[in-house]
Amino acid sequence: MENKELLRVEHLKKYFSTPAGSLHAVDDVTFTVKTGETLGIVGESGCGKSTLGRVILRLHEPTAGRVFFEGYNILQYNAGALKRLRRNMQIIFQDPFASLNPRMTVSETISEALVIQKLYSPRDKKGLRKRSLELMEMVGLAERLVNTYPHELDGGRRQRIGIARVLALNPKLIVCDEPVSALDVSIQAQILNLMQDLQDELGFTYLFITHDLSVVKHLSDDILVMYLGQMVEKAPTARLFKNPLHPYTRALLSAIPVPDPDFDTNRTILSGELTSPIEPAPGCRFAKRCPQAQERCLGTDIPFREVAEDHFVACGEI
Ligand SMILES: Nc1ncnc2c1ncn2[C@@H]1O[C@H](COP(=O)(O)OP(=O)(O)OP(=O)(O)O)[C@@H](O)[C@H]1O
Ligand SMILES: [Mg+2]
C-alpha cells in the first residue's frame, strides 16, 4: 500500500532582519514526506537546517510559504489548534542536557511530559509510574535508573530520556535536530538503531537534520542537501550516494571518513570565499567554492529541477 503524504512544505522562506540586511536562512524550500518515512536534511553549519525545522514546527513564523500537515495548512492554525498539533509534531535536540531539568529524576522528567500534555493527572502517581517505566523500557533505560538525575547519566542515556519524553506524546512527526552529534561514535550507532527500531514499531515519520551524511545514510529514505538556505540536491538515499550530481553533494560525500586508510577517497577540500547569507545575489550560492563553476552559474537563479525520477538538483553545469 502506498504511504500517505504526512508533511508538505511549499516555497518556505525564513528571512531574519539583521543590522546588515535581510539574512536568508531558509530560501524557497519545497518537499514532501510520507508517513513512516525519513527525510535526511544535510548541510554544513549555518545552512538553515535548524531554522527549517523550527519553522515547520512553527517555533518560528515563516517569511513566506506554506506547511501542510495531514493536508491542512498549519500556518493558518490559531493558538488552540497549534497546541493540539504540537502533540503530533515533536522535536529532539542535539543536547538533551540543555533541555532536561537537572533537578528532576528520569521518571519525574518523563511524567512531566505526560502531565503537561494532559495524558495523565498529576495525582495519578501509580499510572504515571507505570507509564514512565514502560517508556523507559521502550528506549532501553534500565528500571534501576528510574530515580537518577541527568548529571549521573552519560550522553547516550540522556538522549534516551529526551526520546522517551517525545515518545510519551506518541507524535506522528519527529524533527530530529542533530540528535547524535554530541555523542561518541559507538553511542551514536546505538541511538540511531533505537530510533530506527521505534520507527519500525510505531510508524513515526522523521525529519532528520545533520551536518554528517554518514549519520543519515542508513536511516533516511530520501536526502535533501542544503547550501546557504537553498536546496541544492534531493534524491532517494541510495541514488544520492551512488550518483551525487551537485558538486557540493560530492564534496560532502568525499568528506566521509573511510575505514581503510589505503583507500583513496579523492577527498575534495573546498576552498574559496563563502557567500554571505545576507541579501545574497542571484545565482548559485556555492559558485565561489565550486570547482566546476562557469560564468552562467552567477547572475540568475539556478532552477531546482528533476533530472531523473525523484532526483532533483540545482546546478548550472547539469
Ligand atoms: N534568530 C536569528 N536571528 C538572526 N539570524 C539567525 C537566527 N537564527 C539563525 N540565524 C542565522 O540563520 C542561518 C541559519 O542558521 P541555522 O541555525 O538554521 O543553521 P544550521 O544549519 O542549523 O547550522 P548548525 O549546523 O550550526 O546548527 C545562519 O546564518 C544563522 O546565523
Ligand atoms: Mg542547527
Coordinates of C-alpha atoms and ligand atoms in Angstrom, one line a residue:
M1 CA 0.0 0.0 0.0
E2 CA 1.3 3.5 -0.9
N3 CA 2.0 5.5 2.2
K4 CA 0.1 8.7 2.6
E5 CA 1.8 12.1 2.5
L6 CA 2.2 13.5 6.0
L7 CA 4.1 16.7 5.5
R8 CA 4.2 19.0 2.6
V9 CA 6.4 22.1 2.6
E10 CA 6.0 24.6 -0.2
H11 CA 8.3 27.5 -1.1
L12 CA 9.1 28.0 2.5
K13 CA 11.2 31.1 3.4
K14 CA 12.6 32.4 6.6
Y15 CA 14.5 35.7 6.5
F16 CA 15.9 37.3 9.6
S17 CA 16.2 41.1 9.8
T18 CA 19.8 41.9 10.9
P19 CA 21.5 45.3 11.0
A20 CA 23.4 44.3 7.9
G21 CA 20.3 43.4 6.0
S22 CA 17.9 40.5 5.4
L23 CA 19.5 37.2 6.3
H24 CA 18.1 34.4 4.0
A25 CA 18.3 31.5 6.4
V26 CA 15.7 29.4 4.5
D27 CA 15.1 30.3 0.9
D28 CA 12.4 28.6 -1.1
V29 CA 12.4 25.1 0.3
T30 CA 9.8 22.6 -1.1
F31 CA 9.5 18.9 -0.3
T32 CA 7.0 16.2 0.9
V33 CA 7.4 13.4 3.4
K34 CA 5.2 10.3 3.5
T35 CA 4.0 8.7 6.7
G36 CA 6.6 6.4 8.2
E37 CA 9.4 7.7 6.1
T38 CA 12.6 9.6 7.0
L39 CA 13.9 12.7 5.1
G40 CA 17.5 13.4 6.0
I41 CA 18.3 17.2 5.8
V42 CA 22.0 17.7 5.4
G43 CA 24.4 20.6 5.0
E44 CA 27.1 22.4 6.8
S45 CA 26.8 24.7 9.8
G46 CA 24.6 27.8 9.1
C47 CA 22.9 26.4 6.0
G48 CA 19.5 26.8 7.7
K49 CA 18.7 23.2 8.9
S50 CA 17.6 24.1 12.4
T51 CA 15.7 27.2 11.2
L52 CA 13.8 25.0 8.6
G53 CA 12.9 22.5 11.4
R54 CA 11.7 25.3 13.7
V55 CA 9.6 27.0 11.0
I56 CA 7.9 23.6 10.2
L57 CA 7.1 23.2 13.9
R58 CA 6.0 26.9 14.0
L59 CA 8.6 27.7 16.7
H60 CA 9.5 30.5 14.2
E61 CA 7.0 32.2 11.9
P62 CA 8.0 31.9 8.2
T63 CA 8.5 34.8 6.0
A64 CA 6.7 33.1 3.1
G65 CA 5.5 29.7 2.0
R66 CA 3.1 27.0 3.3
V67 CA 3.4 24.0 5.5
F68 CA 0.7 21.2 5.2
F69 CA 0.4 18.6 7.9
E70 CA -2.1 15.8 7.1
G71 CA -3.4 18.0 4.3
Y72 CA -4.0 21.1 6.4
N73 CA -2.1 24.4 6.2
I74 CA -0.8 24.7 9.7
L75 CA 0.3 28.3 9.2
Q76 CA -3.4 29.2 9.4
Y77 CA -3.9 27.4 12.8
N78 CA -4.9 29.5 15.8
A79 CA -3.3 29.0 19.2
G80 CA -5.7 26.3 20.3
A81 CA -5.2 24.2 17.1
L82 CA -1.4 24.7 17.3
K83 CA -1.4 23.4 20.8
R84 CA -3.2 20.2 19.7
L85 CA -0.8 20.0 16.7
R86 CA 2.3 20.1 18.9
R87 CA 1.5 16.7 20.3
N88 CA 1.7 15.3 16.8
M89 CA 4.9 17.2 15.9
Q90 CA 7.8 16.9 18.3
I91 CA 11.5 17.8 18.3
I92 CA 14.6 16.0 19.6
F93 CA 17.6 18.3 20.2
Q94 CA 21.3 17.8 19.9
D95 CA 22.0 18.4 23.5
P96 CA 19.5 16.7 25.8
F97 CA 21.3 18.0 28.8
A98 CA 20.2 21.5 27.9
S99 CA 16.6 20.5 27.7
L100 CA 16.5 18.4 30.8
N101 CA 15.8 19.8 34.2
P102 CA 18.8 18.9 36.4
R103 CA 16.6 18.7 39.5
M104 CA 14.3 16.1 38.0
T105 CA 14.8 12.3 38.1
V106 CA 14.3 10.2 35.0
S107 CA 10.8 9.2 36.0
E108 CA 9.9 12.8 37.0
T109 CA 11.1 14.1 33.6
I110 CA 9.0 11.6 31.7
S111 CA 6.0 12.0 34.0
E112 CA 6.2 15.8 33.5
A113 CA 5.7 15.4 29.7
L114 CA 2.7 13.1 30.3
V115 CA 1.1 15.6 32.7
I116 CA 1.8 18.7 30.6
Q117 CA 0.0 17.1 27.6
K118 CA -2.8 16.1 30.0
L119 CA -2.4 12.5 29.2
Y120 CA -2.3 11.7 32.9
S121 CA -3.5 13.6 36.0
P122 CA -0.6 14.7 38.3
R123 CA -2.4 12.9 41.1
D124 CA -2.3 9.6 39.3
K125 CA 1.1 8.6 40.7
K126 CA 0.6 4.9 40.1
G127 CA -0.4 5.4 36.5
L128 CA 2.4 7.8 35.8
R129 CA 5.0 5.5 37.3
K130 CA 3.7 2.6 35.3
R131 CA 3.7 4.5 32.0
S132 CA 7.2 6.1 32.8
L133 CA 8.6 2.6 33.3
E134 CA 7.1 1.4 30.1
L135 CA 8.6 4.3 28.2
M136 CA 12.0 3.8 29.8
E137 CA 11.9 0.2 28.7
M138 CA 11.0 1.2 25.1
V139 CA 14.1 3.4 24.9
G140 CA 16.4 0.9 26.6
L141 CA 16.7 2.6 30.0
A142 CA 17.0 0.1 32.8
E143 CA 14.4 0.3 35.6
R144 CA 17.2 0.8 38.2
L145 CA 17.8 4.3 36.6
V146 CA 14.3 5.5 37.5
N147 CA 15.4 7.8 40.3
T148 CA 18.7 9.0 38.8
Y149 CA 19.4 12.6 37.8
P150 CA 20.7 13.8 34.3
H151 CA 24.2 14.5 35.6
E152 CA 24.5 10.9 36.8
L153 CA 24.0 9.6 33.3
D154 CA 26.1 9.6 30.1
G155 CA 25.1 11.4 26.9
G156 CA 23.5 8.4 25.3
R157 CA 21.3 7.7 28.3
R158 CA 20.3 11.4 28.5
Q159 CA 19.4 11.3 24.8
R160 CA 17.3 8.2 25.6
I161 CA 15.4 10.3 28.2
G162 CA 14.8 13.0 25.6
I163 CA 13.4 10.4 23.2
A164 CA 11.2 8.9 25.9
R165 CA 9.7 12.3 26.6
V166 CA 8.9 12.6 22.9
L167 CA 7.5 9.1 22.7
A168 CA 5.3 9.8 25.7
L169 CA 3.2 12.0 23.4
N170 CA 3.0 9.5 20.6
P171 CA 3.6 12.1 17.9
K172 CA 3.3 11.4 14.2
L173 CA 6.3 13.6 13.0
I174 CA 9.6 13.9 14.9
V175 CA 12.1 16.6 13.9
C176 CA 15.5 15.3 15.0
D177 CA 17.9 18.2 15.1
E178 CA 21.4 16.7 15.2
P179 CA 20.3 14.2 17.9
V180 CA 23.6 12.2 17.9
S181 CA 26.1 14.9 17.0
A182 CA 27.2 15.4 20.6
L183 CA 27.7 11.6 21.3
D184 CA 30.6 9.3 20.9
V185 CA 30.6 7.3 17.6
S186 CA 29.8 4.0 19.3
I187 CA 26.9 5.5 21.2
Q188 CA 25.7 7.3 18.1
A189 CA 25.1 3.9 16.5
Q190 CA 23.1 2.7 19.4
I191 CA 20.8 5.8 19.4
L192 CA 20.4 5.6 15.6
N193 CA 19.4 1.9 15.9
L194 CA 16.9 2.7 18.7
M195 CA 15.4 5.4 16.5
Q196 CA 15.1 3.0 13.6
D197 CA 13.5 0.3 15.8
L198 CA 11.0 2.8 17.2
Q199 CA 10.1 3.9 13.7
D200 CA 9.6 0.3 12.5
E201 CA 7.5 -0.4 15.5
L202 CA 5.4 2.8 15.8
G203 CA 5.4 4.2 12.3
F204 CA 7.0 7.6 13.1
T205 CA 7.9 10.0 10.4
Y206 CA 11.3 11.6 10.9
L207 CA 12.9 14.8 9.6
F208 CA 16.5 14.0 10.4
I209 CA 18.7 17.1 10.5
T210 CA 22.5 16.5 10.4
H211 CA 25.7 18.0 9.1
D212 CA 27.1 14.5 8.7
L213 CA 25.8 12.5 5.7
S214 CA 27.1 9.2 7.1
V215 CA 24.7 9.6 10.0
V216 CA 21.6 9.5 7.8
K217 CA 22.8 7.0 5.3
H218 CA 21.1 4.0 6.9
L219 CA 18.1 5.8 8.3
S220 CA 16.8 8.0 5.5
D221 CA 14.6 7.2 2.6
D222 CA 15.4 10.4 0.9
I223 CA 18.1 13.1 1.5
L224 CA 17.8 16.8 0.9
V225 CA 21.1 18.7 0.7
M226 CA 21.0 22.4 1.6
Y227 CA 23.5 25.1 1.0
L228 CA 23.1 28.6 2.4
G229 CA 19.3 28.3 2.8
Q230 CA 18.7 26.7 -0.5
M231 CA 18.0 23.2 -1.7
V232 CA 20.9 22.0 -3.9
E233 CA 20.0 18.3 -4.4
K234 CA 17.3 15.8 -3.3
A235 CA 17.2 12.2 -4.1
P236 CA 16.4 8.7 -2.7
T237 CA 19.3 7.9 -0.4
A238 CA 20.9 5.0 -2.4
R239 CA 20.8 7.1 -5.5
L240 CA 22.4 10.1 -3.8
F241 CA 25.3 8.1 -2.5
K242 CA 25.7 6.3 -5.8
N243 CA 25.3 9.2 -8.2
P244 CA 25.6 12.5 -6.5
L245 CA 25.2 15.3 -9.1
H246 CA 25.8 18.6 -7.3
P247 CA 29.5 19.5 -6.7
Y248 CA 28.6 20.4 -3.1
T249 CA 27.0 17.0 -2.5
R250 CA 30.1 15.4 -3.9
A251 CA 32.3 17.4 -1.6
L252 CA 30.1 16.4 1.4
L253 CA 30.4 12.7 0.4
S254 CA 34.1 12.9 -0.1
A255 CA 34.4 14.1 3.4
I256 CA 33.0 10.9 4.9
P257 CA 35.9 9.1 6.5
V258 CA 36.6 5.6 5.1
P259 CA 37.8 2.9 7.5
D260 CA 40.6 1.7 5.1
P261 CA 43.5 4.2 5.2
D262 CA 44.9 2.9 1.9
F263 CA 41.7 3.6 0.1
D264 CA 42.0 6.7 -2.0
T265 CA 38.8 8.7 -1.5
N266 CA 39.8 11.7 -3.7
R267 CA 38.7 13.9 -0.9
T268 CA 37.6 17.3 -2.2
I269 CA 38.7 20.2 0.0
L270 CA 36.5 23.2 -0.5
S271 CA 38.3 26.5 -0.8
G272 CA 37.2 29.9 -2.0
E273 CA 35.2 32.6 -0.5
L274 CA 32.0 31.9 1.4
T275 CA 28.9 33.7 0.1
S276 CA 27.1 35.8 2.7
P277 CA 23.5 34.7 3.5
I278 CA 22.7 38.4 3.9
E279 CA 21.0 39.8 0.8
P280 CA 22.6 37.1 -1.4
A281 CA 22.9 37.9 -5.1
P282 CA 21.0 35.8 -7.7
G283 CA 22.8 32.7 -8.9
C284 CA 24.4 29.7 -7.3
R285 CA 25.5 30.4 -3.7
F286 CA 28.1 27.7 -4.0
A287 CA 29.7 29.0 -7.2
K288 CA 32.6 30.8 -5.4
R289 CA 33.7 27.5 -3.9
C290 CA 32.7 25.3 -6.8
P291 CA 35.4 23.5 -8.8
Q292 CA 33.1 23.4 -11.9
A293 CA 31.6 26.9 -11.7
Q294 CA 31.0 28.7 -15.0
E295 CA 30.0 32.2 -15.7
R296 CA 26.4 31.2 -16.2
C297 CA 26.2 30.0 -12.6
L298 CA 26.2 33.6 -11.4
G299 CA 23.6 36.3 -12.1
T300 CA 20.4 34.3 -12.4
D301 CA 19.0 31.8 -10.1
I302 CA 19.5 28.2 -11.0
P303 CA 16.3 26.1 -11.1
F304 CA 15.9 23.1 -8.9
R305 CA 14.8 20.6 -11.4
E306 CA 14.1 16.9 -11.7
V307 CA 16.9 15.2 -13.8
A308 CA 15.9 11.6 -13.1
E309 CA 13.0 10.0 -11.3
D310 CA 12.8 11.7 -7.9
H311 CA 16.3 13.1 -8.3
F312 CA 16.4 16.9 -8.2
V313 CA 19.4 19.2 -8.5
A314 CA 20.1 22.9 -8.8
C315 CA 23.3 23.2 -10.8
G316 CA 24.1 25.4 -13.7
E317 CA 26.5 22.8 -15.0
I318 CA 24.0 19.9 -15.3
Ligands
LIG1 N1 17.2 34.3 15.5 C1 18.1 34.5 14.5 N2 18.4 35.8 14.1 C2 19.2 36.1 13.1 N3 19.8 35.1 12.4 C3 19.6 33.8 12.7 C4 18.8 33.5 13.8 N4 18.7 32.1 13.8 C5 19.6 31.7 12.9 N5 20.1 32.7 12.2 C6 21.0 32.6 11.0 O1 20.4 31.8 10.1 C7 21.3 31.0 9.4 C8 20.9 29.5 9.5 O2 21.1 29.1 10.9 P1 20.7 27.7 11.4 O3 20.9 27.7 12.9 O4 19.3 27.3 10.9 O5 21.7 26.8 10.7 P2 22.1 25.2 10.9 O6 22.2 24.7 9.5 O7 21.1 24.6 11.8 O8 23.5 25.3 11.5 P3 24.3 24.4 12.6 O9 24.7 23.1 11.8 O10 25.4 25.2 13.1 O11 23.2 24.0 13.6 C9 22.7 31.3 10.0 O12 23.3 32.3 9.2 C10 22.3 31.9 11.4 O13 23.3 32.8 11.8
MG2 MG 21.4 23.7 13.7

